[in-house]
Amino acid sequence: MRERLLSHPLLLSHLLMPFTAFLIVAVFLEYSCVDIWLADSIYRWSGNTWRYRDAWLTAVLIHEGGRDLVGIAAAALLVMTMLSLSFSRLEPWHRILVFLVVSTLGCGLLINILESLTHVDCPWDILRYGGSHPYVRNFHPLPAFMEAGACFPAGHASA
């Protein structure tokens, strides 16, 4: 049974391959400094400020609205899953709906765990971009005086 589960195509295509790709990209960004170059460029192009940090489009529509939209979609998905138990027309969709509910909740939990492990500050909190925290690479220990950031991975964007 265990061998069959580990060789299941869904496990390979939906868990192992994406996780491997994430690790490769994360390690590349960590040690190539491409992320710092990109952040420096965006900051410089914006006139050495985070111009859109508090703008209605980014703060309200994308950040708050995106979070609310994800919550509404998750609630609708949960309701559809429960309805699939009662209505024979929805019964063929039940397994798919359960999978979506479990994966949605699992992703939310995983994002919260990763945010606590990565300790990444938001760009505007970093000293080189006008903030008060020194830049600390991922997976490096934080200085004793620093509180851990929680900006990566972004929950609303990941959802």
PDB file of C-alpha atoms in Angstrom:
ATOM      1  CA  MET A   1       0.000   0.000   0.000  1.00  0.00           C
ATOM      2  CA  ARG A   2       2.777   2.446   0.953  1.00  0.00           C
ATOM      3  CA  GLU A   3       4.676   1.848  -2.311  1.00  0.00           C
ATOM      4  CA  ARG A   4       1.467   2.408  -4.290  1.00  0.00           C
ATOM      5  CA  LEU A   5       0.775   5.663  -2.451  1.00  0.00           C
ATOM      6  CA  LEU A   6       4.319   6.985  -2.920  1.00  0.00           C
ATOM      7  CA  SER A   7       4.256   6.212  -6.644  1.00  0.00           C
ATOM      8  CA  HIS A   8       0.815   7.757  -7.201  1.00  0.00           C
ATOM      9  CA  PRO A   9       0.959  10.270 -10.113  1.00  0.00           C
ATOM     10  CA  LEU A  10      -1.087  12.827  -8.164  1.00  0.00           C
ATOM     11  CA  LEU A  11       1.475  12.864  -5.359  1.00  0.00           C
ATOM     12  CA  LEU A  12       4.294  13.373  -7.843  1.00  0.00           C
ATOM     13  CA  SER A  13       2.582  16.058  -9.937  1.00  0.00           C
ATOM     14  CA  HIS A  14       0.811  17.962  -7.164  1.00  0.00           C
ATOM     15  CA  LEU A  15       3.242  17.721  -4.255  1.00  0.00           C
ATOM     16  CA  LEU A  16       6.735  16.555  -5.045  1.00  0.00           C
ATOM     17  CA  MET A  17       7.285  18.440  -8.319  1.00  0.00           C
ATOM     18  CA  PRO A  18       5.936  21.807  -7.085  1.00  0.00           C
ATOM     19  CA  PHE A  19       7.824  21.485  -3.792  1.00  0.00           C
ATOM     20  CA  THR A  20      11.051  20.642  -5.631  1.00  0.00           C
ATOM     21  CA  ALA A  21      10.559  23.607  -7.979  1.00  0.00           C
ATOM     22  CA  PHE A  22       9.909  25.870  -4.969  1.00  0.00           C
ATOM     23  CA  LEU A  23      13.107  24.686  -3.271  1.00  0.00           C
ATOM     24  CA  ILE A  24      15.187  25.246  -6.402  1.00  0.00           C
ATOM     25  CA  VAL A  25      13.815  28.774  -6.869  1.00  0.00           C
ATOM     26  CA  ALA A  26      14.163  29.593  -3.152  1.00  0.00           C
ATOM     27  CA  VAL A  27      17.793  28.441  -3.032  1.00  0.00           C
ATOM     28  CA  PHE A  28      18.561  30.289  -6.283  1.00  0.00           C
ATOM     29  CA  LEU A  29      17.055  33.528  -4.976  1.00  0.00           C
ATOM     30  CA  GLU A  30      18.742  33.117  -1.602  1.00  0.00           C
ATOM     31  CA  TYR A  31      22.259  32.746  -2.959  1.00  0.00           C
ATOM     32  CA  SER A  32      22.144  34.672  -6.258  1.00  0.00           C
ATOM     33  CA  CYS A  33      20.912  37.963  -4.753  1.00  0.00           C
ATOM     34  CA  VAL A  34      18.493  38.361  -7.681  1.00  0.00           C
ATOM     35  CA  ASP A  35      15.757  39.204  -5.180  1.00  0.00           C
ATOM     36  CA  ILE A  36      17.817  42.081  -3.738  1.00  0.00           C
ATOM     37  CA  TRP A  37      18.675  43.333  -7.215  1.00  0.00           C
ATOM     38  CA  LEU A  38      14.990  43.278  -8.171  1.00  0.00           C
ATOM     39  CA  ALA A  39      13.901  45.006  -4.944  1.00  0.00           C
ATOM     40  CA  ASP A  40      16.652  47.624  -5.368  1.00  0.00           C
ATOM     41  CA  SER A  41      15.492  48.248  -8.937  1.00  0.00           C
ATOM     42  CA  ILE A  42      11.811  48.596  -8.007  1.00  0.00           C
ATOM     43  CA  TYR A  43      12.700  50.890  -5.105  1.00  0.00           C
ATOM     44  CA  ARG A  44      14.955  53.047  -7.304  1.00  0.00           C
ATOM     45  CA  TRP A  45      12.366  53.210 -10.157  1.00  0.00           C
ATOM     46  CA  SER A  46       9.776  54.363  -7.628  1.00  0.00           C
ATOM     47  CA  GLY A  47      11.883  57.335  -6.545  1.00  0.00           C
ATOM     48  CA  ASN A  48      13.455  55.598  -3.521  1.00  0.00           C
ATOM     49  CA  THR A  49      10.095  55.001  -1.888  1.00  0.00           C
ATOM     50  CA  TRP A  50       7.448  52.284  -1.850  1.00  0.00           C
ATOM     51  CA  ARG A  51       5.035  54.508  -3.749  1.00  0.00           C
ATOM     52  CA  TYR A  52       2.133  52.065  -3.834  1.00  0.00           C
ATOM     53  CA  ARG A  53       2.463  50.613  -0.329  1.00  0.00           C
ATOM     54  CA  ASP A  54      -0.568  52.465   1.043  1.00  0.00           C
ATOM     55  CA  ALA A  55      -2.342  53.145  -2.254  1.00  0.00           C
ATOM     56  CA  TRP A  56      -5.987  52.142  -2.546  1.00  0.00           C
ATOM     57  CA  LEU A  57      -5.249  49.739  -5.421  1.00  0.00           C
ATOM     58  CA  THR A  58      -2.566  47.761  -3.586  1.00  0.00           C
ATOM     59  CA  ALA A  59      -3.586  48.098   0.073  1.00  0.00           C
ATOM     60  CA  VAL A  60      -7.363  47.939  -0.175  1.00  0.00           C
ATOM     61  CA  LEU A  61      -8.283  46.270  -3.461  1.00  0.00           C
ATOM     62  CA  ILE A  62      -5.480  43.741  -3.863  1.00  0.00           C
ATOM     63  CA  HIS A  63      -4.442  43.052  -0.253  1.00  0.00           C
ATOM     64  CA  GLU A  64      -7.660  43.360   1.741  1.00  0.00           C
ATOM     65  CA  GLY A  65      -9.994  42.569  -1.158  1.00  0.00           C
ATOM     66  CA  GLY A  66      -7.896  39.564  -2.133  1.00  0.00           C
ATOM     67  CA  ARG A  67      -7.985  38.248   1.425  1.00  0.00           C
ATOM     68  CA  ASP A  68     -11.766  38.743   1.577  1.00  0.00           C
ATOM     69  CA  LEU A  69     -12.261  37.084  -1.811  1.00  0.00           C
ATOM     70  CA  VAL A  70     -10.279  34.045  -0.697  1.00  0.00           C
ATOM     71  CA  GLY A  71     -12.402  33.808   2.469  1.00  0.00           C
ATOM     72  CA  ILE A  72     -15.631  34.036   0.476  1.00  0.00           C
ATOM     73  CA  ALA A  73     -14.418  31.434  -2.023  1.00  0.00           C
ATOM     74  CA  ALA A  74     -13.375  29.074   0.798  1.00  0.00           C
ATOM     75  CA  ALA A  75     -16.760  29.471   2.506  1.00  0.00           C
ATOM     76  CA  ALA A  76     -18.583  28.835  -0.789  1.00  0.00           C
ATOM     77  CA  LEU A  77     -16.431  25.771  -1.364  1.00  0.00           C
ATOM     78  CA  LEU A  78     -17.279  24.451   2.094  1.00  0.00           C
ATOM     79  CA  VAL A  79     -20.997  25.053   1.520  1.00  0.00           C
ATOM     80  CA  MET A  80     -20.827  23.286  -1.869  1.00  0.00           C
ATOM     81  CA  THR A  81     -19.069  20.356  -0.233  1.00  0.00           C
ATOM     82  CA  MET A  82     -21.806  20.046   2.377  1.00  0.00           C
ATOM     83  CA  LEU A  83     -24.510  20.396  -0.285  1.00  0.00           C
ATOM     84  CA  SER A  84     -22.888  17.604  -2.286  1.00  0.00           C
ATOM     85  CA  LEU A  85     -23.844  15.267   0.566  1.00  0.00           C
ATOM     86  CA  SER A  86     -27.512  16.186   0.268  1.00  0.00           C
ATOM     87  CA  PHE A  87     -28.149  16.670  -3.436  1.00  0.00           C
ATOM     88  CA  SER A  88     -27.670  13.756  -5.812  1.00  0.00           C
ATOM     89  CA  ARG A  89     -26.875  16.143  -8.653  1.00  0.00           C
ATOM     90  CA  LEU A  90     -23.780  17.328  -6.803  1.00  0.00           C
ATOM     91  CA  GLU A  91     -22.768  13.865  -5.565  1.00  0.00           C
ATOM     92  CA  PRO A  92     -20.317  13.215  -8.454  1.00  0.00           C
ATOM     93  CA  TRP A  93     -18.426  16.366  -7.390  1.00  0.00           C
ATOM     94  CA  HIS A  94     -18.133  15.409  -3.719  1.00  0.00           C
ATOM     95  CA  ARG A  95     -14.621  13.903  -3.820  1.00  0.00           C
ATOM     96  CA  ILE A  96     -13.269  16.828  -5.840  1.00  0.00           C
ATOM     97  CA  LEU A  97     -14.876  19.335  -3.462  1.00  0.00           C
ATOM     98  CA  VAL A  98     -13.437  17.545  -0.416  1.00  0.00           C
ATOM     99  CA  PHE A  99     -10.016  17.597  -2.078  1.00  0.00           C
ATOM    100  CA  LEU A 100     -10.338  21.340  -2.725  1.00  0.00           C
ATOM    101  CA  VAL A 101     -11.442  22.067   0.860  1.00  0.00           C
ATOM    102  CA  VAL A 102      -8.582  20.022   2.320  1.00  0.00           C
ATOM    103  CA  SER A 103      -6.004  21.548  -0.021  1.00  0.00           C
ATOM    104  CA  THR A 104      -7.283  25.082   0.654  1.00  0.00           C
ATOM    105  CA  LEU A 105      -7.064  24.603   4.414  1.00  0.00           C
ATOM    106  CA  GLY A 106      -3.711  22.831   4.061  1.00  0.00           C
ATOM    107  CA  CYS A 107      -2.272  25.681   2.001  1.00  0.00           C
ATOM    108  CA  GLY A 108      -3.397  28.247   4.552  1.00  0.00           C
ATOM    109  CA  LEU A 109      -1.791  26.265   7.347  1.00  0.00           C
ATOM    110  CA  LEU A 110       1.398  25.737   5.340  1.00  0.00           C
ATOM    111  CA  ILE A 111       1.680  29.469   4.566  1.00  0.00           C
ATOM    112  CA  ASN A 112       1.339  30.329   8.271  1.00  0.00           C
ATOM    113  CA  ILE A 113       4.020  27.787   9.177  1.00  0.00           C
ATOM    114  CA  LEU A 114       6.377  29.032   6.448  1.00  0.00           C
ATOM    115  CA  GLU A 115       5.886  32.668   7.489  1.00  0.00           C
ATOM    116  CA  SER A 116       6.991  31.769  11.007  1.00  0.00           C
ATOM    117  CA  LEU A 117      10.039  29.871   9.716  1.00  0.00           C
ATOM    118  CA  THR A 118      11.341  32.342   7.138  1.00  0.00           C
ATOM    119  CA  HIS A 119      11.315  35.502   9.317  1.00  0.00           C
ATOM    120  CA  VAL A 120      11.333  37.687   6.171  1.00  0.00           C
ATOM    121  CA  ASP A 121      10.536  41.362   6.700  1.00  0.00           C
ATOM    122  CA  CYS A 122       8.426  43.349   4.284  1.00  0.00           C
ATOM    123  CA  PRO A 123      10.679  45.388   1.950  1.00  0.00           C
ATOM    124  CA  TRP A 124       9.677  48.712   3.513  1.00  0.00           C
ATOM    125  CA  ASP A 125      10.774  47.426   6.944  1.00  0.00           C
ATOM    126  CA  ILE A 126      14.361  46.847   5.757  1.00  0.00           C
ATOM    127  CA  LEU A 127      16.936  49.532   6.554  1.00  0.00           C
ATOM    128  CA  ARG A 128      18.185  49.892   2.964  1.00  0.00           C
ATOM    129  CA  TYR A 129      14.625  50.771   1.876  1.00  0.00           C
ATOM    130  CA  GLY A 130      13.824  53.285   4.601  1.00  0.00           C
ATOM    131  CA  GLY A 131      12.810  50.846   7.350  1.00  0.00           C
ATOM    132  CA  SER A 132      14.413  50.098  10.690  1.00  0.00           C
ATOM    133  CA  HIS A 133      15.461  46.432  10.368  1.00  0.00           C
ATOM    134  CA  PRO A 134      18.761  45.223   8.932  1.00  0.00           C
ATOM    135  CA  TYR A 135      18.491  42.798   6.015  1.00  0.00           C
ATOM    136  CA  VAL A 136      18.841  39.208   7.181  1.00  0.00           C
ATOM    137  CA  ARG A 137      19.017  36.401   4.659  1.00  0.00           C
ATOM    138  CA  ASN A 138      16.525  33.562   4.861  1.00  0.00           C
ATOM    139  CA  PHE A 139      17.503  30.719   7.133  1.00  0.00           C
ATOM    140  CA  HIS A 140      20.180  32.849   8.842  1.00  0.00           C
ATOM    141  CA  PRO A 141      19.674  33.555  12.538  1.00  0.00           C
ATOM    142  CA  LEU A 142      18.110  36.867  13.497  1.00  0.00           C
ATOM    143  CA  PRO A 143      20.028  39.258  15.722  1.00  0.00           C
ATOM    144  CA  ALA A 144      18.803  39.027  19.324  1.00  0.00           C
ATOM    145  CA  PHE A 145      17.254  42.512  19.232  1.00  0.00           C
ATOM    146  CA  MET A 146      15.138  41.795  16.138  1.00  0.00           C
ATOM    147  CA  GLU A 147      11.581  40.560  16.013  1.00  0.00           C
ATOM    148  CA  ALA A 148      10.825  38.104  13.199  1.00  0.00           C
ATOM    149  CA  GLY A 149       9.052  39.488  10.132  1.00  0.00           C
ATOM    150  CA  ALA A 150       6.126  37.673   8.531  1.00  0.00           C
ATOM    151  CA  CYS A 151       5.970  38.818   4.904  1.00  0.00           C
ATOM    152  CA  PHE A 152       7.013  35.664   3.054  1.00  0.00           C
ATOM    153  CA  PRO A 153       5.328  33.765   1.707  1.00  0.00           C
ATOM    154  CA  ALA A 154       2.522  36.260   1.263  1.00  0.00           C
ATOM    155  CA  GLY A 155      -0.691  34.671   2.476  1.00  0.00           C
ATOM    156  CA  HIS A 156      -3.082  36.665   0.302  1.00  0.00           C
ATOM    157  CA  ALA A 157      -0.986  36.167  -2.824  1.00  0.00           C
ATOM    158  CA  SER A 158      -0.442  32.472  -2.131  1.00  0.00           C
ATOM    159  CA  ALA A 159      -4.133  31.877  -1.625  1.00  0.00           C
TER     160      ALA A 159
END
